[in-house]
Amino acid sequence: MMRVFPLLLSFVTTVLFTAAQPTSSPFFKDADLVNTGIYYYPEHWPESQWERDISTIANMGFEFVHLAEFAWYKMEPTEGVFDFSWLDKVVNLCIKYRLKVLLCTPSATTPTWMRVNYPETFIMDGHYIRAENGTRGLGSMVSEKYRDGVRKVVAAMARRYGTNPHVIGWQVDNEPGAVADYSPASQAAFRIWLQKKYKTIGALNKAWGTAFWSQWFNNFGQVIIPNTNLVGWWGNNPHALLDFKRYSADTQAEFLDMQAAALRSHIAETQFITTNYTAVCTGADAMRTRKLDFATYTAYPNGGGDNIGNQGFRLGNARAVLFAADYYKSVGGVSGVMEMQPGPVNWGSYNPLLLPGTVRMWLYHTFAAGGRIACSYRFRQINYSSEQYHAGIMLTDGVTPSPGGEDYRRFMKEVKELRQQYRPGEAMPQQMKARSTAIVWNVENYWSIDRQKQTHQWDTWNFPVKYIEMAKSLGAPVDVVPETADLSAYKFVIIPAYELADEALVKKWADYAANGGHLLVTCRTAVKNRDGHFWEGPIAAPISKLIGARVKATDMLSGHGKGDIVLNGSHYKWNNWADLLAPFEGTEIVATYNDQFYKGMAAIVKRKSGKGSVTYVGVDTDDAELEKTVLQQTLNDAGASTENYPEGVYVYWRDGFYMAVNYASESYTMNLPENSKILVGEKTLKPAGVLVWKVF
Ligand code: GAL
């Protein structure tokens, strides 16, 4: 395959891609499908064991080794004095055993000399207490000294390994989370950020609504970071807090970009630059970075939840993969899992053994969803320090694979076999393509709504994830995309609780529907402008025309009592959220409230728009049965067939392969067409089961 490296330096964050299919990337071979790797921390083990460990990694089937993530102290033992001799040895061992290397910048953990010499390089928490070293992610990204230190160590690494052909790429930092920083340096940086945004203090006063409770500022010098720790819930200023979140996310993105720039000036263009966002990412915003080639995510599905059925506590929660796998592709077109839980962890509410095969199932899940990388934290379970009880690929003796290790081994063997069945250029089957669905996401809506939920029953994070699950259960391929994405590749677009909007965005949605797309808009959309203010007009005024109705009022129930809604003669229960709708002429009423004092009012409406349609779902229910029925109807009305996979069963298509995984405690038998050939697994998916097949 010819490799071209267009625009590596001026990366564009949103890419155009064919719905829900992995795109080609200059950094990966399509025919490899997925490359599997492992975190190894040589600095944790005696040098005499390095060769044994690296050769075991190779023999197990791993293809790359992830190194140096937290090893700042070892690469720069004293300030300005670098020592890479130890890392050279490990990299050379990897080369000897035909393993590729993925290097990580060590910015997430600073060495002790940094704390001693420059205590100001750490964040301050909401009680103005300084953090110190000893864990991850507490460096103050606006501290000049810290940034300087990071730039230097990153550049030194890049000079050392940037042209090594065995180094495939770089991960900058670890799990960037845009941690809130209330230090004096951050206060100053926030003021500069605000000044740039608002230009005049009058504009800031207006946007923040500072006339309320005497918060008025005479100049930017008076502004401080809004701090709910000190003023309590009542004292929260939602607009100020929203800006603080934006500032923190911008700062995080700029910090990652700074590292990427420090790397890029030394490394070969064949080496990629990425980072590993958390799967539930509510602080950092991947869409704000400009210099990463793509984004990966970390996935820890089992943290002590009940999940589905009596074995669910051993199988984990698919939501740890669902959103991330569908979303991070939006940065650079490809993604993958950088840390996949290898067994029990040490931080769950309790940490049971996993059902045999579970790690393999999770790996298949990320692979099925398009992952180009599958990597695990970590090779050896550590015998000491904070993560003693955290599983590794090897048990504490260092030589016996753990159950998760065996799962990895099996996965890697099977992937190698599947590569033989790969045929370039296979197109997504028409039946699936006809269901292609995009869910539009902007973390700012999360920040805004989660501050003012209005009911304890509202689950801000899981609201869009519920729609992913519904669409998947209907057999639709799903992408989670930013609002800047080209929507025309999708037959269906879901706008879930998109609270902050403006006229231009609403017009984009309206154009999509007018051009034949099918739009499903939910409650809590376009309720506020981008500053987080209500409109001086009816609720959700900008979308009234789009949805063909006015939102007259909103209700919610206690949770003990459930309301009744009728759709096509069937009854559904609701309790979380209910918009009371007054449809305009020509708008179809899809579902109505069947009790309460407003019995007979519309809950869900639909209208035709050009060749497309717009459906508005004013309700949020616990079991999502009502919403799923409406989504199904939307797909069917538009001519798309649907499946009805049970909870916990997820089916994907990629690169010519159909793949299914089962997170439920019950077996499920897949209905396969006659001309299909099973490549991995069995038609009946047991709990933690995997099935891969091709249709000829
Ligand atoms: C992740 C982190 C890793 C490791 C892991 C333990 O969040 O990135 O460094 O600590 O958790 O589960």
Tab-separated table of C-alpha atoms in Angstrom, residues 43 46 59 76 79 96 215 248 307 389-390 418 437 440 616 629 664 675 677:
chain	number	residue	atom	x	y	z
A	43	GLU	CA	11.921	0.628	35.699
A	46	PRO	CA	15.421	-5.812	37.880
A	59	ASN	CA	6.139	-15.175	22.290
A	76	GLU	CA	15.989	12.774	33.970
A	79	GLU	CA	17.252	18.393	36.590
A	96	LYS	CA	15.738	-8.119	18.938
A	215	GLN	CA	-21.379	39.486	41.613
A	248	SER	CA	-9.731	24.011	31.647
A	307	ASN	CA	-24.594	-4.897	35.143
A	389	TYR	CA	-4.117	-5.810	43.671
A	390	HIS	CA	-4.472	-4.702	40.039
A	418	LEU	CA	-8.730	-13.387	10.699
A	437	THR	CA	-26.853	6.650	12.535
A	440	VAL	CA	-24.177	14.462	17.824
A	616	TYR	CA	-39.131	15.238	18.662
A	629	THR	CA	-39.995	2.094	19.820
A	664	ALA	CA	-25.510	-10.526	29.253
A	675	ASN	CA	-24.583	-18.145	3.146
A	677	LYS	CA	-19.429	-18.760	7.487
